[in-house]
Short mmCIF file of C-alpha atoms and ligand atoms in Angstrom, two decimals:
data_model
loop_
_atom_site.label_atom_id
_atom_site.label_comp_id
_atom_site.label_asym_id
_atom_site.label_seq_id
_atom_site.Cartn_x
_atom_site.Cartn_y
_atom_site.Cartn_z
CA UNK A 1 86.56 83.94 121.78
CA UNK A 2 85.99 85.89 124.99
CA UNK A 3 88.73 84.07 126.95
CA UNK A 4 91.64 82.79 124.87
CA UNK A 5 94.34 82.80 127.58
CA UNK A 6 94.71 79.05 127.41
CA UNK A 7 95.31 78.98 123.64
CA UNK A 8 97.60 82.00 123.86
CA UNK A 9 99.68 80.33 126.58
CA UNK A 10 99.96 77.17 124.45
CA UNK A 11 101.33 79.37 121.66
CA UNK A 12 103.68 80.98 124.23
CA UNK A 13 102.11 84.40 123.69
CA UNK A 14 101.75 86.95 126.53
CA UNK A 15 98.63 86.67 128.70
CA UNK A 16 96.95 88.95 131.26
CA UNK A 17 97.20 86.18 133.86
CA UNK A 18 98.11 82.47 133.88
CA UNK A 19 95.33 80.25 132.51
CA UNK A 20 94.22 77.30 134.64
CA UNK A 21 92.20 74.13 134.13
CA UNK A 22 92.24 70.94 136.18
CA UNK A 23 92.61 67.33 135.06
CA UNK A 24 89.35 65.48 135.94
CA UNK A 25 87.69 68.84 136.61
CA UNK A 26 84.36 67.15 135.84
CA UNK A 27 84.58 64.31 138.33
CA UNK A 28 83.31 62.69 141.47
CA UNK A 29 84.44 65.47 143.87
CA UNK A 30 81.47 67.47 142.48
CA UNK A 31 78.05 66.50 143.91
CA UNK A 32 76.38 67.66 140.68
CA UNK A 33 78.59 65.22 138.73
CA UNK A 34 77.59 62.34 141.00
CA UNK A 35 73.92 63.28 140.51
CA UNK A 36 74.19 63.29 136.71
CA UNK A 37 76.10 60.02 136.71
CA UNK A 38 73.37 58.44 138.86
CA UNK A 39 70.79 59.75 136.38
CA UNK A 40 72.78 58.23 133.49
CA UNK A 41 72.88 54.86 135.29
CA UNK A 42 76.60 54.26 134.71
CA UNK A 43 79.84 55.99 133.81
CA UNK A 44 79.88 54.43 130.33
CA UNK A 45 76.28 55.51 129.69
CA UNK A 46 77.25 59.03 130.77
CA UNK A 47 80.11 59.04 128.23
CA UNK A 48 77.87 57.65 125.48
CA UNK A 49 75.01 60.14 125.92
CA UNK A 50 76.17 63.43 124.31
CA UNK A 51 73.61 65.60 126.19
CA UNK A 52 74.79 64.23 129.56
CA UNK A 53 78.48 64.31 128.62
CA UNK A 54 77.94 67.95 127.65
CA UNK A 55 76.14 68.69 130.92
CA UNK A 56 78.98 67.34 133.09
CA UNK A 57 81.66 68.97 130.93
CA UNK A 58 80.07 72.33 131.75
CA UNK A 59 79.49 71.71 135.49
CA UNK A 60 82.93 72.81 136.74
CA UNK A 61 82.74 75.91 134.51
CA UNK A 62 79.55 76.97 136.24
CA UNK A 63 81.34 76.87 139.59
CA UNK A 64 84.80 78.21 138.79
CA UNK A 65 86.40 80.76 136.43
CA UNK A 66 88.29 78.03 134.56
CA UNK A 67 90.12 78.97 131.36
CA UNK A 68 89.35 75.78 129.42
CA UNK A 69 86.77 73.00 129.22
CA UNK A 70 87.79 69.38 128.63
CA UNK A 71 85.53 66.96 126.85
CA UNK A 72 83.95 64.54 129.32
CA UNK A 73 84.87 61.08 128.11
CA UNK A 74 87.52 58.45 128.80
CA UNK A 75 90.69 57.19 127.16
CA UNK A 76 89.18 53.69 126.98
CA UNK A 77 86.56 54.67 124.36
CA UNK A 78 89.00 53.48 121.67
CA UNK A 79 89.45 49.93 123.05
CA UNK A 80 85.67 49.85 123.53
CA UNK A 81 85.13 50.86 119.88
CA UNK A 82 87.61 48.12 118.88
CA UNK A 83 85.25 45.59 120.50
CA UNK A 84 86.90 45.02 123.89
CA UNK A 85 83.82 46.04 125.93
CA UNK A 86 84.31 48.82 128.52
CA UNK A 87 82.68 49.05 131.92
CA UNK A 88 83.59 51.22 134.92
CA UNK A 89 82.28 50.18 138.32
CA UNK A 90 82.53 52.13 141.57
CA UNK A 91 85.46 50.88 143.58
CA UNK A 92 86.66 48.58 140.76
CA UNK A 93 87.73 51.12 138.15
CA UNK A 94 87.74 50.53 134.41
CA UNK A 95 87.46 46.99 133.04
CA UNK A 96 87.58 45.52 129.53
CA UNK A 97 85.43 42.41 129.07
CA UNK A 98 87.55 40.98 126.24
CA UNK A 99 91.23 41.78 126.87
CA UNK A 100 93.81 40.81 124.23
CA UNK A 101 95.15 37.35 124.94
CA UNK A 102 96.71 36.09 121.70
CA UNK A 103 98.60 37.36 118.67
CA UNK A 104 95.42 36.58 116.68
CA UNK A 105 93.40 38.95 118.90
CA UNK A 106 95.85 41.71 118.01
CA UNK A 107 96.04 40.85 114.30
CA UNK A 108 92.25 41.10 114.12
CA UNK A 109 92.05 44.67 115.48
CA UNK A 110 90.89 47.38 113.08
CA UNK A 111 91.05 51.19 113.27
CA UNK A 112 87.60 52.41 114.41
CA UNK A 113 85.78 54.95 112.22
CA UNK A 114 85.35 57.92 114.58
CA UNK A 115 82.33 59.23 112.66
CA UNK A 116 80.36 56.02 113.22
CA UNK A 117 81.93 53.87 115.98
CA UNK A 118 82.74 56.92 118.15
CA UNK A 119 79.99 59.19 116.90
CA UNK A 120 78.82 59.83 120.48
CA UNK A 121 82.17 61.56 121.13
CA UNK A 122 82.13 63.83 118.09
CA UNK A 123 78.45 64.60 118.77
CA UNK A 124 79.38 65.57 122.35
CA UNK A 125 82.19 67.83 121.07
CA UNK A 126 79.81 69.64 118.69
CA UNK A 127 77.21 70.06 121.41
CA UNK A 128 79.72 71.34 123.98
CA UNK A 129 81.14 73.87 121.51
CA UNK A 130 77.63 75.13 120.83
CA UNK A 131 76.82 75.42 124.56
CA UNK A 132 80.16 77.07 125.38
CA UNK A 133 79.36 79.73 122.76
CA UNK A 134 83.00 80.80 122.61
CA UNK A 135 83.34 81.41 126.35
CA UNK A 136 86.46 79.27 126.75
CA UNK A 137 88.27 76.80 124.46
CA UNK A 138 87.47 73.08 124.46
CA UNK A 139 90.17 70.41 124.88
CA UNK A 140 89.78 67.02 123.20
CA UNK A 141 91.89 64.06 124.28
CA UNK A 142 92.93 60.45 123.87
CA UNK A 143 95.16 57.94 125.62
CA UNK A 144 98.64 57.19 124.32
CA UNK A 145 99.15 53.94 122.40
CA UNK A 146 101.32 52.50 125.21
CA UNK A 147 98.80 53.40 127.94
CA UNK A 148 95.88 52.01 125.93
CA UNK A 149 97.87 48.84 125.14
CA UNK A 150 98.47 48.38 128.90
CA UNK A 151 94.71 48.28 129.57
CA UNK A 152 93.93 46.27 126.42
CA UNK A 153 96.36 43.53 127.44
CA UNK A 154 95.69 43.58 131.18
CA UNK A 155 91.92 44.16 130.94
CA UNK A 156 91.98 46.48 133.96
CA UNK A 157 94.24 48.70 136.04
CA UNK A 158 97.44 47.26 137.47
CA UNK A 159 100.34 48.40 139.65
CA UNK A 160 103.00 47.52 137.10
CA UNK A 161 101.26 46.29 133.91
CA UNK A 162 103.70 43.37 133.92
CA UNK A 163 101.68 41.46 131.29
CA UNK A 164 102.04 44.34 128.82
CA UNK A 165 105.76 44.68 129.54
CA UNK A 166 106.24 40.93 129.14
CA UNK A 167 104.68 41.10 125.66
CA UNK A 168 107.09 43.92 124.74
CA UNK A 169 110.06 41.79 125.82
CA UNK A 170 108.84 38.41 124.54
CA UNK A 171 107.19 39.41 121.28
CA UNK A 172 108.27 42.93 120.32
CA UNK A 173 106.92 42.55 116.77
CA UNK A 174 103.45 41.70 118.14
CA UNK A 175 103.60 44.64 120.55
CA UNK A 176 104.55 46.95 117.67
CA UNK A 177 101.66 45.58 115.61
CA UNK A 178 99.33 46.50 118.49
CA UNK A 179 100.86 49.94 119.11
CA UNK A 180 100.73 50.75 115.41
CA UNK A 181 97.01 50.01 115.01
CA UNK A 182 96.26 51.91 118.24
CA UNK A 183 98.42 54.89 117.16
CA UNK A 184 96.57 55.10 113.84
CA UNK A 185 93.26 54.88 115.74
CA UNK A 186 94.29 57.65 118.16
CA UNK A 187 95.46 59.95 115.34
CA UNK A 188 92.18 59.50 113.47
CA UNK A 189 90.13 59.93 116.64
CA UNK A 190 91.93 63.16 117.61
CA UNK A 191 91.58 64.52 114.08
CA UNK A 192 87.82 63.78 114.26
CA UNK A 193 87.55 65.61 117.62
CA UNK A 194 89.33 68.61 116.08
CA UNK A 195 87.05 68.51 113.04
CA UNK A 196 84.05 68.50 115.41
CA UNK A 197 85.40 71.58 117.23
CA UNK A 198 88.09 70.63 119.79
CA UNK A 199 90.56 73.54 119.87
CA UNK A 200 93.46 71.76 121.60
CA UNK A 201 94.27 68.05 121.95
CA UNK A 202 95.87 66.27 124.88
CA UNK A 203 97.41 62.80 124.87
CA UNK A 204 97.49 61.03 128.25
CA UNK A 205 100.49 58.71 128.52
CA UNK A 206 99.64 57.86 132.10
CA UNK A 207 101.77 54.70 132.20
CA UNK A 208 104.75 55.91 130.12
CA UNK A 209 106.75 56.38 133.33
CA UNK A 210 106.56 52.65 134.08
CA UNK A 211 109.02 52.01 131.25
CA UNK A 212 112.81 51.88 131.49
CA UNK A 213 114.45 54.44 129.17
CA UNK A 214 115.08 52.12 126.20
CA UNK A 215 111.56 50.71 126.36
CA UNK A 216 110.06 54.20 126.72
CA UNK A 217 111.78 55.31 123.50
CA UNK A 218 110.73 52.21 121.58
CA UNK A 219 107.20 51.56 122.86
CA UNK A 220 105.86 54.94 123.98
CA UNK A 221 107.75 57.96 122.61
CA UNK A 222 107.94 56.64 119.05
CA UNK A 223 104.14 56.39 118.80
CA UNK A 224 103.52 59.75 120.49
CA UNK A 225 105.80 61.30 117.85
CA UNK A 226 103.98 59.39 115.09
CA UNK A 227 100.62 60.81 116.21
CA UNK A 228 101.90 64.39 116.55
CA UNK A 229 103.52 64.18 113.12
CA UNK A 230 100.39 62.77 111.53
CA UNK A 231 98.30 65.63 112.97
CA UNK A 232 100.87 68.18 111.80
CA UNK A 233 100.96 66.69 108.31
CA UNK A 234 97.21 67.23 107.84
CA UNK A 235 96.17 70.76 106.81
CA UNK A 236 92.99 70.43 108.92
CA UNK A 237 94.90 69.77 112.18
CA UNK A 238 98.37 71.25 111.67
CA UNK A 239 97.60 74.32 113.80
CA UNK A 240 95.72 72.54 116.60
CA UNK A 241 98.06 72.52 119.64
CA UNK A 242 98.87 69.09 121.10
CA UNK A 243 99.73 68.63 124.79
CA UNK A 244 101.70 65.49 125.69
CA UNK A 245 101.46 64.22 129.25
CA UNK A 246 103.82 61.33 129.95
CA UNK A 247 103.39 60.84 133.66
CA UNK A 248 106.57 59.92 135.52
CA UNK A 249 108.70 60.40 132.40
CA UNK A 250 110.71 63.41 133.54
CA UNK A 251 113.94 61.92 132.22
CA UNK A 252 112.51 62.21 128.67
CA UNK A 253 111.33 65.83 128.56
CA UNK A 254 113.75 66.85 125.79
CA UNK A 255 112.71 63.98 123.49
CA UNK A 256 109.03 64.64 124.22
CA UNK A 257 109.49 68.33 123.35
CA UNK A 258 111.20 67.29 120.10
CA UNK A 259 108.07 65.47 118.86
CA UNK A 260 106.64 68.78 117.62
CA UNK A 261 104.00 69.04 120.35
CA UNK A 262 102.91 72.49 121.59
CA UNK A 263 103.15 71.71 125.29
CA UNK A 264 104.24 69.14 127.86
CA UNK A 265 102.10 68.21 130.84
CA UNK A 266 104.19 67.70 133.99
CA UNK A 267 103.58 65.75 137.17
CA UNK A 268 104.71 67.21 140.51
CA UNK A 269 108.01 65.35 140.78
CA UNK A 270 109.89 68.02 138.81
CA UNK A 271 110.09 71.78 139.41
CA UNK A 272 108.56 73.97 136.68
CA UNK A 273 111.70 76.11 136.55
CA UNK A 274 113.92 73.06 136.17
CA UNK A 275 111.70 71.64 133.39
CA UNK A 276 111.71 75.00 131.64
CA UNK A 277 115.51 75.17 131.75
CA UNK A 278 115.66 71.77 130.08
CA UNK A 279 113.22 72.36 127.22
CA UNK A 280 113.89 76.09 126.82
CA UNK A 281 111.10 77.94 125.08
CA UNK A 282 110.47 75.22 122.50
CA UNK A 283 107.19 74.21 124.15
CA UNK A 284 104.71 75.49 126.71
CA UNK A 285 104.45 73.69 130.07
CA UNK A 286 101.29 72.57 131.83
CA UNK A 287 101.12 71.68 135.50
CA UNK A 288 102.06 70.74 138.07
CA UNK A 289 100.94 70.89 141.73
CA UNK A 290 100.58 67.69 143.71
CA UNK A 291 96.79 67.02 143.79
CA UNK A 292 97.13 66.33 147.52
CA UNK A 293 97.73 70.07 148.06
CA UNK A 294 93.92 70.40 147.92
CA UNK A 295 93.81 68.74 151.34
CA UNK A 296 96.02 71.43 152.88
CA UNK A 297 94.80 74.77 154.29
CA UNK A 298 93.75 77.62 151.96
CA UNK A 299 96.92 79.51 153.00
CA UNK A 300 99.10 76.54 152.07
CA UNK A 301 97.30 76.16 148.71
CA UNK A 302 97.90 79.85 147.94
CA UNK A 303 101.51 79.53 148.96
CA UNK A 304 102.10 76.48 146.75
CA UNK A 305 100.48 78.31 143.81
CA UNK A 306 102.77 81.29 144.43
CA UNK A 307 105.84 79.03 144.53
CA UNK A 308 104.85 77.26 141.29
CA UNK A 309 104.26 80.57 139.46
CA UNK A 310 107.58 81.86 140.73
CA UNK A 311 109.37 78.67 139.73
CA UNK A 312 108.07 78.95 136.15
CA UNK A 313 109.14 82.60 136.05
CA UNK A 314 107.95 85.69 134.16
CA UNK A 315 107.84 83.99 130.75
CA UNK A 316 104.95 83.21 128.45
CA UNK A 317 103.93 79.57 128.00
CA UNK A 318 102.55 78.34 131.33
CA UNK A 319 99.18 76.63 131.72
CA UNK A 320 98.44 75.99 135.38
CA UNK A 321 97.12 72.55 136.34
CA UNK A 322 97.62 69.83 138.91
CA UNK A 323 100.26 67.17 138.24
CA UNK A 324 97.51 64.52 137.92
CA UNK A 325 93.74 64.32 138.22
CA UNK A 326 91.81 65.84 141.12
CA UNK A 327 90.71 63.08 143.50
CA UNK A 328 87.09 62.32 144.54
CA UNK A 329 87.72 63.19 148.22
CA UNK A 330 88.47 66.91 147.61
CA UNK A 331 86.22 69.64 149.02
CA UNK A 332 85.07 71.71 145.99
CA UNK A 333 85.67 74.93 147.97
CA UNK A 334 89.37 74.11 148.10
CA UNK A 335 89.61 73.98 144.31
CA UNK A 336 88.05 77.45 144.19
CA UNK A 337 90.87 78.71 146.41
CA UNK A 338 93.48 77.29 144.03
CA UNK A 339 91.91 78.72 140.87
CA UNK A 340 91.46 82.19 142.37
CA UNK A 341 95.05 82.12 143.64
CA UNK A 342 96.38 81.32 140.14
CA UNK A 343 94.56 84.26 138.54
CA UNK A 344 95.21 86.65 141.39
CA UNK A 345 98.90 85.92 141.97
CA UNK A 346 99.79 85.84 138.25
CA UNK A 347 97.86 88.96 137.18
CA UNK A 348 100.02 91.46 135.32
CA UNK A 349 99.65 94.60 137.39
O1 CP3 B 1 89.65 65.58 132.89
C1 CP3 B 1 88.41 65.52 132.72
O2 CP3 B 1 87.58 66.11 133.46
C2 CP3 B 1 87.87 64.76 131.51
C3 CP3 B 1 87.47 63.45 131.78
C4 CP3 B 1 88.44 62.29 131.88
C5 CP3 B 1 88.06 61.07 132.50
N1 CP3 B 1 89.02 60.16 132.29
C6 CP3 B 1 86.79 60.90 133.25
C7 CP3 B 1 86.69 59.78 134.19
C8 CP3 B 1 89.71 62.09 131.34
C9 CP3 B 1 90.62 63.07 130.62
C10 CP3 B 1 90.07 60.71 131.59
C11 CP3 B 1 91.30 60.09 131.13
C12 CP3 B 1 91.71 58.79 131.68
N2 CP3 B 1 90.95 57.67 131.92
C13 CP3 B 1 93.06 58.44 131.96
C14 CP3 B 1 94.23 59.36 131.75
C15 CP3 B 1 94.32 60.40 132.79
C16 CP3 B 1 94.83 59.92 134.11
O3 CP3 B 1 94.06 60.03 135.08
O4 CP3 B 1 95.97 59.49 134.16
C17 CP3 B 1 93.08 57.12 132.44
C18 CP3 B 1 94.29 56.36 132.90
C19 CP3 B 1 91.73 56.64 132.39
C20 CP3 B 1 91.24 55.27 132.73
C21 CP3 B 1 90.29 55.42 133.85
N3 CP3 B 1 88.94 55.70 133.68
C22 CP3 B 1 90.56 55.42 135.23
C23 CP3 B 1 91.90 55.15 135.86
C24 CP3 B 1 89.35 55.73 135.89
C25 CP3 B 1 89.13 55.98 137.35
C26 CP3 B 1 88.85 54.79 138.14
C27 CP3 B 1 88.43 55.20 139.54
O5 CP3 B 1 87.49 54.58 140.01
O6 CP3 B 1 89.02 56.15 140.08
C28 CP3 B 1 88.36 55.88 134.91
C29 CP3 B 1 86.97 56.27 135.13
C30 CP3 B 1 86.73 57.73 135.07
N4 CP3 B 1 87.09 58.49 133.98
C31 CP3 B 1 86.09 58.56 136.03
C32 CP3 B 1 86.04 59.84 135.47
C33 CP3 B 1 85.42 61.07 136.07
C34 CP3 B 1 85.52 58.11 137.36
C35 CP3 B 1 84.41 57.14 137.10
C36 CP3 B 1 83.14 57.41 137.83
O7 CP3 B 1 82.52 58.49 137.70
O8 CP3 B 1 82.70 56.47 138.51
#
């Protein structure tokens, strides 16, 4: 591979400069993304057409010297493959046509076969790997069981996912039945992405931070650990690094690091140096600038990059990223400033 900084940093090996990629790097802030999505007709169609998913995956790499590509897809492909019916409309966000309403709905769920039900994803992974031709590594991903359960129960985004929490309190056994079938689906799906060529795997636990500590341990962490362990137990995936991103779950970094993952994704509400002190050198860290920094001046962006690099310190094991996805209102030029600053200010002289 011509650029393996990202994989080296995940293994906590020395690098010539800090690798950087950006959550949602293929997204609506890029005019070329909006054009391809319009051509596809809808977001879901874009995800389900491997040639177009490949095209948008590569768009940010044509603009910027990024150190990794991430598969263009969505975490809600699994609920869709389980029959819940995904759509994503402008201004509305993701929606599931048939959310889970009864215990029966949950009892009837089956683990999708990634090679048939989610074939469009593994086909996209193979195509992207071929097109990348070893230039940079490709990241595959999935949602965490808790985060997927939130959408599957609610049917759409929510401020607090109170319906999902209520199920956890009222019928914990039913919630565990749901989380278990989703966790097995996620593990199989990630293994299939790795088999198709994904060189690192990230699990997005976007709504983990909504849970009080005891609920986090029981309904989120346990299933993240189950997935990591299942990937590590399989000879085909045991060496594929897994990045766990539990947004807003800074009070659980030690337990997350103990799952056996390679790296933790961090949001911007904790300092990199502080996080590193807590987990030691047991895992790499990925993150964590506030995405809003891309609305500040180029000088301020550079300064925030410098501060983040300094906070992490002169150790191996840092992958630079934002603390959450880049937003649609960002000027693409501004992202270029950030990426150049990361490489420039971290270069080993
Ligand atoms: O990072 C990347 O470039 C890869 C692509 C990616 C998308 N979604 C593309 C997308 C990834 C990794 C995701 C993960 C995802 N999807 C998460 C976890 C990450 C996070 O942001 O916390 C979540 C919670 C979802 C569910 C989802 N899908 C949301 C909240 C939205 C955005 C709704 C909105 O209107 O802002 C989507 C749709 C979506 N997924 C878009 C993109 C680029 C925008 C849809 C569009 O183009 O109209």
